[in-house]
PDB file of C-alpha atoms and ligand atoms in Angstrom:
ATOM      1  CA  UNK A   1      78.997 101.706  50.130  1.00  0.00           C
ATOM      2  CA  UNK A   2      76.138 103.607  48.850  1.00  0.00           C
ATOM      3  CA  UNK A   3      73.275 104.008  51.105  1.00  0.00           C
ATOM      4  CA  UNK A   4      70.607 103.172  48.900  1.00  0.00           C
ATOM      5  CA  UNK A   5      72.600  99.187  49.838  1.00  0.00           C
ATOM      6  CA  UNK A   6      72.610  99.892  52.944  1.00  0.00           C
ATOM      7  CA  UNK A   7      68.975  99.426  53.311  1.00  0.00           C
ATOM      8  CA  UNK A   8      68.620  96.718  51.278  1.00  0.00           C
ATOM      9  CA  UNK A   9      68.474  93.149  52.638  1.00  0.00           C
ATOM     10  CA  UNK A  10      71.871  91.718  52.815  1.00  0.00           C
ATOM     11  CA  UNK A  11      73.039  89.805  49.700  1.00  0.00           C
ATOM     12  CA  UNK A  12      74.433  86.899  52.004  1.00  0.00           C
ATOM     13  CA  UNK A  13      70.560  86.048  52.470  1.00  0.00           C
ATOM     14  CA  UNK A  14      70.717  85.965  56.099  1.00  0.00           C
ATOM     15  CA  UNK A  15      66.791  87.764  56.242  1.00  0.00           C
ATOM     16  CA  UNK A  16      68.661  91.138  57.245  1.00  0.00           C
ATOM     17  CA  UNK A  17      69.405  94.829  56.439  1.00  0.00           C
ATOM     18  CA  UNK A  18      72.867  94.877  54.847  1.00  0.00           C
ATOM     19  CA  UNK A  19      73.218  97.524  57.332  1.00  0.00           C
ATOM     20  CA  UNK A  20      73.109  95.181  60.745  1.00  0.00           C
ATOM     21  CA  UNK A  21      74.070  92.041  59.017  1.00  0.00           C
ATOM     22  CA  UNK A  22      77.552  92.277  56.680  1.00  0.00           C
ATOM     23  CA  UNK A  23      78.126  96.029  56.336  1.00  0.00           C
ATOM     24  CA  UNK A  24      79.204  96.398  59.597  1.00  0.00           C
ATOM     25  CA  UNK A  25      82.090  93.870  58.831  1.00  0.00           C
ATOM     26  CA  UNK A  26      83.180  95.086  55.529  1.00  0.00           C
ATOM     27  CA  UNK A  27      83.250  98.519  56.783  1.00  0.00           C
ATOM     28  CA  UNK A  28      85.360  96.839  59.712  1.00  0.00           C
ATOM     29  CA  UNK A  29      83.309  98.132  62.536  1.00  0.00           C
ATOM     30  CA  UNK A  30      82.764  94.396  63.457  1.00  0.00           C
ATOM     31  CA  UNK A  31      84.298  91.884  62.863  1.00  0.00           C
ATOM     32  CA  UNK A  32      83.480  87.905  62.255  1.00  0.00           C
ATOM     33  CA  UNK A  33      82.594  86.290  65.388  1.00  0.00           C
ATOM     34  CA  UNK A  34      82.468  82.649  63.511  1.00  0.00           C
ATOM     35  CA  UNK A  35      83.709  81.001  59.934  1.00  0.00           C
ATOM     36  CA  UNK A  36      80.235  80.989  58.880  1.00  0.00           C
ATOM     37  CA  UNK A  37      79.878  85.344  59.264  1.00  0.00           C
ATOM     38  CA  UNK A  38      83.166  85.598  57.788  1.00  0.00           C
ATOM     39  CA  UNK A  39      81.981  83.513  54.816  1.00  0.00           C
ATOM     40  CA  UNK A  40      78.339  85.168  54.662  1.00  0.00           C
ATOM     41  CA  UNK A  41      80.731  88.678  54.631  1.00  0.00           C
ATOM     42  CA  UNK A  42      82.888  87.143  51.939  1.00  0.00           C
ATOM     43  CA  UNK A  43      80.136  86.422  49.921  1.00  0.00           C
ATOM     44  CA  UNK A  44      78.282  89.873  50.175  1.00  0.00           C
ATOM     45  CA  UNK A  45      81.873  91.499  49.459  1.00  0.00           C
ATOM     46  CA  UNK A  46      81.693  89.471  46.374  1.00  0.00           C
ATOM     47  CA  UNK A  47      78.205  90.540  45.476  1.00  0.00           C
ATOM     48  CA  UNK A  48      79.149  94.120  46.046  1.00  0.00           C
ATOM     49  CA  UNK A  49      82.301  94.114  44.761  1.00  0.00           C
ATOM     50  CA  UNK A  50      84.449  95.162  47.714  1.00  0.00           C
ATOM     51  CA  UNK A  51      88.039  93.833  46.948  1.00  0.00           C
ATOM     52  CA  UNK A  52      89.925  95.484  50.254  1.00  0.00           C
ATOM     53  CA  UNK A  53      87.238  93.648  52.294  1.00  0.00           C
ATOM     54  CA  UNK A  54      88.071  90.098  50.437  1.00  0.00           C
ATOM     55  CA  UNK A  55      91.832  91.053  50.176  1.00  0.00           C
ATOM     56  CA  UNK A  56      91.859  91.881  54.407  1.00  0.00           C
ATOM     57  CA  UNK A  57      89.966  88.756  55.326  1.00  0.00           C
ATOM     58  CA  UNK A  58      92.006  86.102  53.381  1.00  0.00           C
ATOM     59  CA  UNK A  59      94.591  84.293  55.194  1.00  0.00           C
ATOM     60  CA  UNK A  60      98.345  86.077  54.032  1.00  0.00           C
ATOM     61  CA  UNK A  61      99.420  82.681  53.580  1.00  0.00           C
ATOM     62  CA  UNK A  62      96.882  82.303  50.605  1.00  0.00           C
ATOM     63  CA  UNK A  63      96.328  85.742  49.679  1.00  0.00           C
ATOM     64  CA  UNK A  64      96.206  86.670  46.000  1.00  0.00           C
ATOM     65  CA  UNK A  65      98.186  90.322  45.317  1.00  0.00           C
ATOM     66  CA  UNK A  66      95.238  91.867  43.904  1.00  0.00           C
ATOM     67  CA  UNK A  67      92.034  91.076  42.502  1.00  0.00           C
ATOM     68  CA  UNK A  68      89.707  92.370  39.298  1.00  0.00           C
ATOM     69  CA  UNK A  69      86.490  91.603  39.452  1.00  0.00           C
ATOM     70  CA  UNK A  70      85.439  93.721  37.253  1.00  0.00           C
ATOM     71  CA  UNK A  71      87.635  92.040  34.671  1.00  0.00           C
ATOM     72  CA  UNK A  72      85.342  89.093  35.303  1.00  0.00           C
ATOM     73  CA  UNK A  73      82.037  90.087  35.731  1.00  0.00           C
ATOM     74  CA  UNK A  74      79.764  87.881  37.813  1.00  0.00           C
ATOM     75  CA  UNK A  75      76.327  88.872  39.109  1.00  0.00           C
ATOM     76  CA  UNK A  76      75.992  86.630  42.654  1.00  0.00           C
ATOM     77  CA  UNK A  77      72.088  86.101  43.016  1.00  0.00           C
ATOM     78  CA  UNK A  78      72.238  83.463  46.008  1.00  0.00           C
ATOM     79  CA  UNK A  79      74.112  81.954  48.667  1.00  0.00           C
ATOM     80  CA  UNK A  80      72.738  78.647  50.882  1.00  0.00           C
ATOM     81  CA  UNK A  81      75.324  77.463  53.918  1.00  0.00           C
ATOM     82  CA  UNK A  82      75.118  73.662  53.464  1.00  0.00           C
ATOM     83  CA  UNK A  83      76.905  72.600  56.572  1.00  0.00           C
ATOM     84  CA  UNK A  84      79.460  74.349  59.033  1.00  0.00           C
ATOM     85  CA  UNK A  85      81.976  72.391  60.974  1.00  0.00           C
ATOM     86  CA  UNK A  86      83.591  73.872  64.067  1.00  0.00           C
ATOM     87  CA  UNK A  87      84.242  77.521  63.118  1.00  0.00           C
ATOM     88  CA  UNK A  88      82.446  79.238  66.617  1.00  0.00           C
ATOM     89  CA  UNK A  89      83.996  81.868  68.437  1.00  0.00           C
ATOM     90  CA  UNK A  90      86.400  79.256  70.626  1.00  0.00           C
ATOM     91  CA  UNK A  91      87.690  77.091  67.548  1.00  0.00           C
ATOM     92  CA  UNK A  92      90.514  77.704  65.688  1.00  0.00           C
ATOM     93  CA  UNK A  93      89.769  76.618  62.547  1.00  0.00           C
ATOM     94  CA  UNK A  94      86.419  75.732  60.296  1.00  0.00           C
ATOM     95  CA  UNK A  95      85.343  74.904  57.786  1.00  0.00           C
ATOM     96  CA  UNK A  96      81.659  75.996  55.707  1.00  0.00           C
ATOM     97  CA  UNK A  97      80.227  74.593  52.585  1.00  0.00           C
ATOM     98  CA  UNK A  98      77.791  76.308  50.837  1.00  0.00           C
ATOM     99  CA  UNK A  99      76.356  77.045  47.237  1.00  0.00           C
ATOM    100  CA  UNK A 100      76.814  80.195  45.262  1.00  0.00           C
ATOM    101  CA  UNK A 101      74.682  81.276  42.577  1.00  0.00           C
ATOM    102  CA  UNK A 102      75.095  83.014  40.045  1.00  0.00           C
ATOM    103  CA  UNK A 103      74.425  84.891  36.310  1.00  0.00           C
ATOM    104  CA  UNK A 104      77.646  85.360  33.955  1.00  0.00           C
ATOM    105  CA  UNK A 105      76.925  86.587  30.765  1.00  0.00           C
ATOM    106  CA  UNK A 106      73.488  86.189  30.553  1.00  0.00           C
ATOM    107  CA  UNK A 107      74.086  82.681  32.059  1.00  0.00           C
ATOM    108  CA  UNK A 108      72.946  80.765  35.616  1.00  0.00           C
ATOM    109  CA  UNK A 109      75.797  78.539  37.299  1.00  0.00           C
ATOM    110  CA  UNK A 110      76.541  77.285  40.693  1.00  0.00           C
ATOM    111  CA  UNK A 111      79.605  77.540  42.416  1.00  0.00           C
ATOM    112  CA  UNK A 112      79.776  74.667  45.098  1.00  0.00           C
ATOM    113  CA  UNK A 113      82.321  74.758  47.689  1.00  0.00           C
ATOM    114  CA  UNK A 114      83.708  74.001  51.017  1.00  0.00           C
ATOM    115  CA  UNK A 115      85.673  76.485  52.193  1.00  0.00           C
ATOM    116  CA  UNK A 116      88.313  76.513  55.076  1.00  0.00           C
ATOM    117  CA  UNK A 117      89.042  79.335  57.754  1.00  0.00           C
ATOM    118  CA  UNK A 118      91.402  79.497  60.311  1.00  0.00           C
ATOM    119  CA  UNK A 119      90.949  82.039  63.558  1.00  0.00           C
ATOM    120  CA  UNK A 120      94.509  84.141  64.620  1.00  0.00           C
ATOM    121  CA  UNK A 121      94.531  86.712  67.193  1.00  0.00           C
ATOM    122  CA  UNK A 122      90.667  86.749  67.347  1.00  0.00           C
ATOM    123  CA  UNK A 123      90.047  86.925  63.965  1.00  0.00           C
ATOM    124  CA  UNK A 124      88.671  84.576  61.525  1.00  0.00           C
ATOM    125  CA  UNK A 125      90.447  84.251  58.157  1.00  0.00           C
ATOM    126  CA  UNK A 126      89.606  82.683  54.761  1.00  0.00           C
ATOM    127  CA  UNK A 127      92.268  80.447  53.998  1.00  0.00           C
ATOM    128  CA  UNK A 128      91.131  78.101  50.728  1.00  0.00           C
ATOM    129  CA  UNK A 129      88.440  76.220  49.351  1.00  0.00           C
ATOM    130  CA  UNK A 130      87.838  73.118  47.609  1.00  0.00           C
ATOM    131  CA  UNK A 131      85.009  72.905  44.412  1.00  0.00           C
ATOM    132  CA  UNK A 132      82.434  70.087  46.257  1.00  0.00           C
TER     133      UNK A 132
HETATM  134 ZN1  LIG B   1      74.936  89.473  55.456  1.00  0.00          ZN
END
């Protein structure tokens, strides 16, 4: 990560520097304590285009092989967490729906979903999602 992003406010829109908000989990100095961090880190990797962060945090039950994103290039410009449901530190599973925005070729859309994550050995995974 460059470190002109670093100081920047965090693309997950939490009000914070990308550097105490999700850079510390991508880089994997910290990681999730609830569904809804995982998912705000999800989203910035997204934004910024990390694919080992997105790859690592997905549940290997669901996990893709790879990803491209550059063969699909999306500009995320917004995300808004519309409701969580369980997800804290002492659940095992959660689940987070929020709204994505975004600008794809010169386009705005909205990506609406409700996502769910599942906690193992401390950690908080991604598992799948469902368009809302
Ligand atoms: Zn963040």
């Amino acid at each position: 990560m460059k470190k002109r992003e670093k100081s920047a406010a965090c693309p997950c829109g939490s009000g914070l520097l990308l550097s105490v908000c999700c850079a510390p989990r991508l880089a994997g100095e910290r990681a999730a304590e609830t569904a809804e961090a995982l998912m705000r880190s999800r989203y910035t990797a997204y934004a910024i285009g990390d694919e080992a962060y997105l790859l690592a945090s997905w549940h290997p039950s669901t996990r893709p092989d790879s990803l491209d994103l550059a063969a699909d290039p999306v500009k995320w410009v917004g995300l808004s967490i519309e409701s969580c449901t369980d997800g804290q530190a002492a659940d095992s599973t959660g689940r987070v729906r929020f709204v994505a925005r975004y600008k794809a070729g010169g386009r705005a859309g909205r990506l609406a979903e409700d996502s769910s994550f599942v906690r193992e050995d401390g950690r908080w995974y991604y598992v799948d999602g469902e368009v809302a």
